[in-house]
Coordinates of C-alpha atoms in Angstrom, one line a residue:
M16 CA 28.7 0.6 -9.6
T17 CA 25.4 0.6 -11.4
Q18 CA 25.6 -1.5 -14.6
V19 CA 25.0 0.6 -17.7
I20 CA 22.9 -1.2 -20.3
P21 CA 24.0 0.1 -23.7
E22 CA 21.2 1.6 -25.8
Q23 CA 20.3 -0.4 -28.9
N24 CA 17.7 0.4 -31.4
A25 CA 14.9 -1.9 -32.2
N26 CA 15.4 -4.3 -35.1
P27 CA 15.1 -2.0 -38.3
N28 CA 13.9 -5.0 -40.4
T29 CA 10.6 -5.2 -38.4
A30 CA 10.5 -1.4 -37.7
Q31 CA 9.6 -0.7 -41.4
L32 CA 6.3 -2.6 -41.0
N33 CA 3.5 -1.4 -38.7
A34 CA 1.9 -3.7 -36.0
Q35 CA -1.4 -5.0 -37.2
F36 CA -3.6 -7.1 -35.0
T37 CA -7.1 -7.4 -33.5
T38 CA -7.9 -8.4 -29.9
N39 CA -10.7 -7.7 -27.5
H40 CA -11.0 -4.6 -25.2
T41 CA -10.5 -6.6 -22.0
E42 CA -7.3 -8.3 -23.0
L43 CA -5.7 -5.0 -24.4
T44 CA -6.8 -3.1 -21.2
A45 CA -5.2 -5.7 -19.0
A46 CA -2.0 -5.8 -21.0
L47 CA -1.7 -2.0 -20.8
K48 CA -2.3 -2.1 -17.1
A49 CA 0.7 -4.5 -16.8
M50 CA 2.8 -1.9 -18.6
E51 CA 2.4 0.7 -15.9
M52 CA 5.4 -0.4 -13.9
A53 CA 7.7 0.1 -16.9
V54 CA 6.3 3.4 -18.2
P55 CA 7.0 6.4 -16.0
A56 CA 4.1 8.7 -15.2
R57 CA 6.3 11.6 -16.1
P58 CA 8.8 10.2 -18.5
P59 CA 12.1 12.1 -18.8
H60 CA 12.0 11.5 -22.5
P61 CA 9.0 11.1 -24.8
L62 CA 10.2 7.7 -25.9
L63 CA 10.1 6.3 -22.4
G64 CA 6.4 7.2 -22.2
C65 CA 5.7 4.8 -25.0
V66 CA 4.7 1.2 -25.4
L67 CA 6.1 -1.0 -28.1
L68 CA 3.5 -3.1 -29.9
R69 CA 4.6 -6.0 -32.1
S70 CA 2.4 -8.3 -34.1
H71 CA 3.6 -11.8 -35.1
E72 CA 2.3 -15.2 -36.1
Q73 CA 1.3 -16.2 -32.6
G74 CA -0.5 -13.0 -31.7
A75 CA 1.0 -9.8 -30.3
T76 CA 3.3 -8.5 -27.6
L77 CA 3.4 -5.2 -25.7
S78 CA 6.7 -4.0 -24.2
G79 CA 7.7 -1.2 -21.9
F80 CA 11.1 -0.1 -20.6
D81 CA 12.3 2.7 -18.3
Y82 CA 16.0 1.6 -17.9
E83 CA 15.2 0.0 -14.6
V84 CA 12.3 -2.3 -15.4
A85 CA 11.4 -4.1 -18.6
V86 CA 7.9 -5.6 -19.0
T87 CA 6.6 -7.8 -21.9
V88 CA 3.0 -9.1 -22.1
E89 CA 1.9 -11.8 -24.6
L90 CA -1.4 -10.7 -25.9
P91 CA -4.0 -13.1 -27.5
A92 CA -4.7 -11.5 -30.8
Q93 CA -5.3 -12.2 -34.5
S94 CA -2.3 -10.8 -36.4
T95 CA -2.7 -9.8 -40.0
A96 CA 1.0 -9.0 -40.6
P97 CA 4.2 -8.9 -38.6
G98 CA 5.4 -5.5 -37.6
A99 CA 5.9 -3.0 -34.8
S100 CA 4.5 0.3 -33.7
L101 CA 5.5 2.7 -30.9
L102 CA 2.6 4.5 -29.4
H103 CA 2.2 7.0 -26.5
Y104 CA 1.1 4.9 -23.5
S105 CA -1.0 7.5 -21.7
E106 CA -3.0 8.5 -24.8
L107 CA -3.6 4.9 -25.9
A108 CA -4.8 3.8 -22.4
K109 CA -7.1 6.8 -22.1
S110 CA -8.5 6.3 -25.6
L111 CA -9.1 2.7 -25.0
K112 CA -11.1 3.6 -21.9
A113 CA -13.0 6.3 -23.9
V114 CA -14.2 4.0 -26.7
A115 CA -16.0 1.9 -24.1
T116 CA -17.9 4.8 -22.6
G117 CA -21.6 4.1 -22.4
E118 CA -21.2 0.4 -22.9
T119 CA -22.0 -2.2 -20.3
K120 CA -19.1 -4.1 -18.9
A121 CA -20.1 -7.2 -20.8
T122 CA -20.4 -5.4 -24.1
A123 CA -17.1 -3.5 -23.5
A124 CA -15.3 -6.8 -22.7
R125 CA -16.4 -8.3 -26.0
M126 CA -15.6 -5.2 -28.1
P127 CA -13.0 -6.0 -30.8
V128 CA -10.2 -3.5 -31.0
T129 CA -7.8 -3.3 -33.9
L130 CA -4.5 -1.6 -34.0
T131 CA -3.0 -0.9 -37.4
G132 CA 0.1 1.2 -37.1
D133 CA -1.0 4.3 -35.2
M134 CA -4.7 3.7 -35.9
L135 CA -7.0 2.5 -33.1
S136 CA -10.2 1.1 -34.4
T137 CA -13.5 -0.4 -33.0
P138 CA -16.6 -1.3 -35.0
E139 CA -17.9 2.2 -34.4
L140 CA -14.8 4.5 -34.1
A141 CA -11.3 4.9 -35.5
L142 CA -8.7 7.5 -34.7
P143 CA -4.9 7.9 -34.9
M144 CA -2.7 7.7 -31.8
A145 CA 0.4 9.7 -31.1
S146 CA 3.4 7.7 -32.2
E147 CA 7.2 7.7 -32.3
D148 CA 9.8 6.1 -34.6
V149 CA 10.2 2.5 -33.6
T150 CA 13.9 2.5 -34.5
E151 CA 14.6 5.1 -31.8
Y152 CA 13.2 3.0 -29.0
P153 CA 15.9 1.5 -26.7
T154 CA 16.0 -2.3 -26.6
P155 CA 14.9 -3.6 -23.1
F156 CA 17.4 -5.8 -21.4
P157 CA 16.6 -9.5 -22.1
P158 CA 15.0 -11.7 -19.4
V159 CA 17.1 -14.0 -17.3
P160 CA 16.4 -17.7 -17.9
A161 CA 14.2 -19.1 -15.2
T162 CA 15.9 -21.5 -12.7
M163 CA 13.1 -22.1 -10.2
N164 CA 9.3 -22.0 -9.7
V165 CA 7.5 -20.5 -6.7
D166 CA 3.9 -20.7 -5.8
A167 CA 2.3 -17.3 -6.7
A168 CA 0.0 -17.2 -3.6
A169 CA 2.9 -18.1 -1.3
L170 CA 5.2 -15.5 -2.8
L171 CA 2.5 -12.8 -2.5
A172 CA 1.8 -13.7 1.1
Q173 CA 5.5 -13.5 2.1
L174 CA 6.2 -10.4 0.1
T175 CA 3.2 -8.7 1.8
R176 CA 4.8 -9.5 5.2
V177 CA 8.4 -8.2 4.5
L178 CA 7.6 -5.2 2.4
P179 CA 6.5 -2.9 5.3
A180 CA 9.9 -3.2 6.9
A181 CA 11.8 -2.1 3.7
G182 CA 13.3 1.4 4.0
T183 CA 12.1 4.4 2.2
D184 CA 15.2 6.6 2.6
D185 CA 16.7 7.0 -0.9
T186 CA 20.0 8.1 0.7
L187 CA 20.3 4.5 1.8
P188 CA 19.2 2.7 -1.4
T189 CA 20.4 -0.8 -0.4
L190 CA 17.8 -0.7 2.4
T191 CA 14.9 0.3 0.1
G192 CA 14.7 -3.3 -1.3
V193 CA 13.9 -6.8 -0.3
Q194 CA 16.8 -9.2 -0.5
F195 CA 16.1 -12.5 -2.2
T196 CA 18.5 -15.3 -1.1
I197 CA 18.3 -18.6 -3.0
T198 CA 19.5 -21.8 -1.5
Q199 CA 17.3 -25.0 -1.2
H200 CA 14.6 -22.5 -0.4
L201 CA 13.9 -18.8 -1.0
E202 CA 14.4 -16.3 1.8
L203 CA 13.1 -12.8 1.7
A204 CA 14.5 -10.1 4.1
S205 CA 14.0 -6.4 4.5
T206 CA 15.0 -3.7 7.0
D207 CA 14.9 0.0 7.6
R208 CA 17.4 -0.2 10.5
Y209 CA 14.6 -0.2 13.1
R210 CA 13.1 -3.6 12.3
F211 CA 14.0 -6.6 10.3
A212 CA 11.5 -8.9 8.6
V213 CA 12.6 -12.3 7.3
A214 CA 10.4 -14.9 5.6
Q215 CA 11.0 -18.2 3.8
L216 CA 9.1 -20.2 1.3
P217 CA 9.7 -23.4 -0.7
V218 CA 10.8 -23.4 -4.3
T219 CA 11.1 -26.0 -7.1
H220 CA 14.5 -25.7 -8.8
H221 CA 14.7 -26.6 -12.5
G222 CA 17.9 -28.4 -11.7
S223 CA 20.0 -28.7 -8.6
H224 CA 19.9 -25.8 -6.1
P225 CA 22.9 -23.5 -6.2
D226 CA 26.1 -24.6 -4.4
N227 CA 26.4 -21.2 -2.8
P228 CA 23.6 -18.7 -1.9
V229 CA 22.5 -16.5 -4.7
T230 CA 21.2 -13.0 -3.7
A231 CA 19.3 -10.3 -5.4
N232 CA 18.2 -7.0 -3.8
I233 CA 15.0 -5.8 -5.5
H234 CA 13.5 -2.4 -5.0
G235 CA 10.4 -2.3 -2.8
G236 CA 8.5 -0.2 -5.3
T237 CA 9.0 -2.8 -8.1
L238 CA 7.9 -5.6 -5.8
K239 CA 4.7 -3.7 -4.7
A240 CA 3.8 -3.5 -8.4
L241 CA 4.7 -7.2 -8.8
C242 CA 2.3 -8.0 -6.0
S243 CA -0.7 -6.5 -7.9
H244 CA 0.0 -9.0 -10.7
L245 CA 0.6 -12.0 -8.3
K246 CA -3.0 -11.5 -7.0
T247 CA -4.3 -12.7 -10.4
T248 CA -1.6 -15.2 -11.4
S249 CA -3.0 -18.7 -11.8
G250 CA 0.1 -20.7 -12.3
P251 CA 3.5 -20.8 -10.6
V252 CA 5.9 -17.9 -10.8
R253 CA 9.1 -18.7 -12.7
I254 CA 12.2 -16.7 -11.4
G255 CA 15.6 -16.2 -12.9
V256 CA 18.5 -14.4 -11.2
A257 CA 21.6 -13.5 -13.0
N258 CA 24.4 -15.2 -11.0
D259 CA 27.2 -12.9 -12.2
A260 CA 28.9 -10.0 -10.4
H261 CA 28.6 -7.8 -13.5
D262 CA 25.0 -8.7 -14.4
H263 CA 22.4 -7.1 -12.1
R264 CA 19.1 -8.5 -13.4
V265 CA 16.3 -10.7 -12.1
T266 CA 13.2 -11.9 -14.0
F267 CA 9.7 -12.9 -12.9
I268 CA 7.4 -14.7 -15.4
L269 CA 3.8 -14.7 -14.4
D270 CA 1.4 -16.4 -16.9
T271 CA 1.7 -14.1 -19.9
I272 CA 3.7 -11.3 -18.2
T273 CA 7.5 -11.2 -18.1
I274 CA 9.1 -8.6 -15.7
T275 CA 12.9 -8.1 -15.7
T276 CA 14.3 -5.5 -13.3
R277 CA 17.6 -4.2 -12.4
T278 CA 18.6 -5.1 -8.9
L279 CA 19.9 -2.7 -6.2
E280 CA 23.6 -2.5 -5.5
G281 CA 24.9 -4.0 -2.3
E282 CA 23.5 -6.6 0.2
L283 CA 21.8 -6.3 3.5
P284 CA 23.9 -6.7 6.7
K285 CA 24.5 -10.2 7.8
Y286 CA 21.4 -10.6 9.8
A287 CA 21.4 -14.2 11.1
K288 CA 23.3 -13.2 14.2
L289 CA 20.5 -10.7 15.0
F290 CA 18.1 -13.6 15.7
P291 CA 19.2 -15.5 18.8
D292 CA 17.8 -19.0 19.3
T293 CA 16.7 -18.3 22.9
Y294 CA 15.2 -15.4 24.8
A295 CA 14.7 -14.6 28.4
A296 CA 10.9 -14.8 28.1
T297 CA 8.3 -15.8 25.5
L298 CA 4.8 -14.3 26.0
G299 CA 1.6 -15.3 24.2
V300 CA -0.6 -12.3 23.4
D301 CA -4.1 -12.1 21.8
R302 CA -3.3 -10.3 18.5
A303 CA -6.6 -8.6 18.1
A304 CA -6.6 -7.3 21.7
L305 CA -3.0 -5.9 21.4
L306 CA -3.9 -4.2 18.0
R307 CA -6.9 -2.6 19.7
A308 CA -4.7 -1.3 22.5
V309 CA -2.1 0.1 20.1
R310 CA -4.8 1.9 18.1
K311 CA -6.1 3.5 21.2
V312 CA -2.6 4.5 22.3
K313 CA -1.9 6.1 18.9
A314 CA -5.2 8.0 19.1
L315 CA -4.3 9.4 22.4
M316 CA -0.9 10.5 21.1
G317 CA -2.6 12.2 18.3
A318 CA -5.0 14.0 20.7
K319 CA -2.0 15.2 22.7
N320 CA -0.2 16.2 19.5
Q321 CA 2.7 13.7 20.3
R322 CA 2.4 11.3 17.3
N323 CA 6.1 10.5 17.5
S324 CA 6.0 9.2 21.0
P325 CA 6.5 5.5 21.8
A326 CA 4.0 3.1 23.2
V327 CA 5.2 1.5 26.4
L328 CA 4.4 -2.0 27.4
R329 CA 4.6 -2.3 31.2
L330 CA 5.2 -5.8 32.8
D331 CA 4.8 -6.1 36.5
D332 CA 5.9 -8.8 38.9
T333 CA 2.5 -10.3 39.0
G334 CA 2.5 -11.2 35.3
D335 CA 0.1 -8.4 34.3
A336 CA 0.8 -6.1 31.4
T337 CA -0.5 -2.7 30.3
L338 CA 0.1 -0.7 27.1
C339 CA 0.2 3.1 27.5
P340 CA 1.4 6.1 25.6
S341 CA 4.7 7.8 26.7
L342 CA 3.5 11.4 27.0
Y343 CA 5.2 12.9 30.0
E344 CA 8.3 12.6 32.2
G345 CA 8.6 11.5 35.8
H346 CA 5.6 11.6 38.1
D347 CA 3.1 12.7 35.4
Q348 CA 3.9 9.6 33.3
D349 CA 3.4 7.4 36.4
R350 CA -0.1 8.8 36.6
V351 CA -1.0 7.5 33.0
K352 CA -3.0 4.3 33.2
G353 CA -2.6 1.9 30.3
M354 CA -4.9 -0.6 28.7
Q355 CA -4.7 -4.1 30.2
V356 CA -3.1 -6.6 27.9
T357 CA -3.5 -10.3 28.8
I358 CA -0.3 -12.2 28.4
K359 CA 0.4 -15.9 28.9
P360 CA 4.0 -16.9 29.6
A361 CA 5.1 -19.6 27.2
A362 CA 8.7 -20.0 28.1
G363 CA 11.4 -18.5 30.3
S364 CA 10.8 -16.1 33.2
T365 CA 9.1 -12.7 32.8
E366 CA 11.0 -9.9 34.4
P367 CA 9.1 -6.7 35.6
G368 CA 10.0 -3.7 33.5
T369 CA 9.1 -1.7 30.4
V370 CA 9.3 -2.1 26.6
A371 CA 9.1 1.1 24.6
L372 CA 8.1 0.5 21.0
N373 CA 7.3 2.6 17.9
P374 CA 3.5 2.0 17.6
D375 CA 3.5 2.1 13.8
F376 CA 6.2 -0.5 13.6
L377 CA 4.4 -2.6 16.2
T378 CA 1.2 -2.3 14.2
D379 CA 2.9 -3.4 11.0
G380 CA 4.4 -6.4 12.7
L381 CA 1.0 -7.5 14.2
N382 CA -0.7 -7.0 10.8
T383 CA 1.8 -9.3 9.1
L384 CA 1.0 -12.1 11.6
T385 CA -2.1 -14.2 10.9
T386 CA -2.7 -16.3 14.1
D387 CA -5.0 -15.3 16.9
T388 CA -2.2 -15.6 19.4
V389 CA 1.2 -14.1 18.7
Y390 CA 4.3 -14.5 20.6
L391 CA 6.7 -11.8 21.9
H392 CA 10.2 -13.1 22.6
L393 CA 11.9 -10.7 25.1
P394 CA 15.6 -10.4 25.9
H395 CA 16.8 -9.8 29.4
M396 CA 16.0 -6.4 30.9
T397 CA 18.7 -3.8 31.5
D398 CA 17.8 -1.6 34.5
G399 CA 14.2 -2.5 34.1
R400 CA 14.0 -1.9 30.4
V401 CA 14.3 -3.9 27.2
V402 CA 17.1 -2.3 25.2
K403 CA 17.8 -5.2 22.8
P404 CA 15.5 -6.2 19.9
L405 CA 12.5 -8.3 20.6
L406 CA 11.0 -10.8 18.2
L407 CA 7.4 -11.4 17.1
T408 CA 6.4 -14.8 15.7
E409 CA 3.2 -16.8 15.1
G410 CA 4.4 -19.7 17.3
P411 CA 6.3 -20.1 20.6
D412 CA 9.4 -21.3 18.8
A413 CA 11.8 -18.4 18.3
T414 CA 13.7 -20.3 15.7
D415 CA 10.7 -20.8 13.4
T416 CA 11.9 -19.7 10.0
D417 CA 8.6 -19.3 8.2
Y418 CA 8.3 -15.6 9.3
R419 CA 10.1 -13.5 11.9
Y420 CA 9.7 -9.8 12.7
L421 CA 12.5 -8.3 14.8
L422 CA 11.7 -4.9 16.4
M423 CA 14.2 -2.5 18.0
P424 CA 12.8 -0.9 21.2
V425 CA 12.8 2.9 21.5
R426 CA 15.3 4.3 24.1
L427 CA 13.4 6.6 26.4

């Protein structure tokens, strides 16, 4: 069951005093941008469309919360008094953009901006913002103490690889996330039932690594928003996962941004057995050439108004391969000539036959690989067709755990 976080009001002792601080336009704009993932575009209640601003001795903080994600940003600022204000996010963001109209980027970046209660002020303008009662704002759930560090660029690279395979069917919510599994390393996994993407990356634990694997299934939409912040993160990402059956939170700390999100219920199916150590054949393929062939096949499918048809990789007994669209049945399909795809056997024995694949899923897999040559690991044919999943990797070793993309063939 989904954990219910009880609603608590903000501290009334600080709520009686308004936030009062001065910062520059660039810093405040960036902080509000970070709030987007915790402030719904169409809030179900006006309070959830607000951002909580607090001034304190060290500067200021901005917080947002939508009952699924809590975001806090530490803002460099000169604080004149401790206090809190609750302002409508959309109006504040639009007004901040408006006060810079007509200024050069350099001038706007240096522009001092003061917030005193509900008043937004610059050296030239001042106007009140729509506000709400701070004491009515629900208290965001607290962050989980960080237990490990991960390189921001490495996390971004591996998330970018596994996110395309995450499901989008809300009736299967467990499959809409990326599962984090923490042992000596961090493993990321996602699936939509038709493909499975698994990536690993090293981590630095703050103590010893957990005795048993710790998992957290995080919604793909939240992780896509996280990726936009990872692109500009200079230091390591600190991660904390609540290791409790009744506590469903995970926290990411990126420089001055702290993101705490509720995790999805359930775990992905046990997927290790889906990745065999050996295959009947391993073929090296030029990635750019195969992508070009897939794009042409997809274009032909569109021209024939058959966008849901598979792309068929034909392997003959001479070792040649072609990729063609599956547009017809019987003799007419035999008349379709495919694009030549050069393959180089790397291991095993190539059997003549066909592999029917979803061209969009194949494109996703090829785009997540970075090497010039990629490797297709094929199982044994059944009646001249591949019916079991095939594997895409960057190297010839099917057991390479850095990144693997498992793709289910289409049954014709």
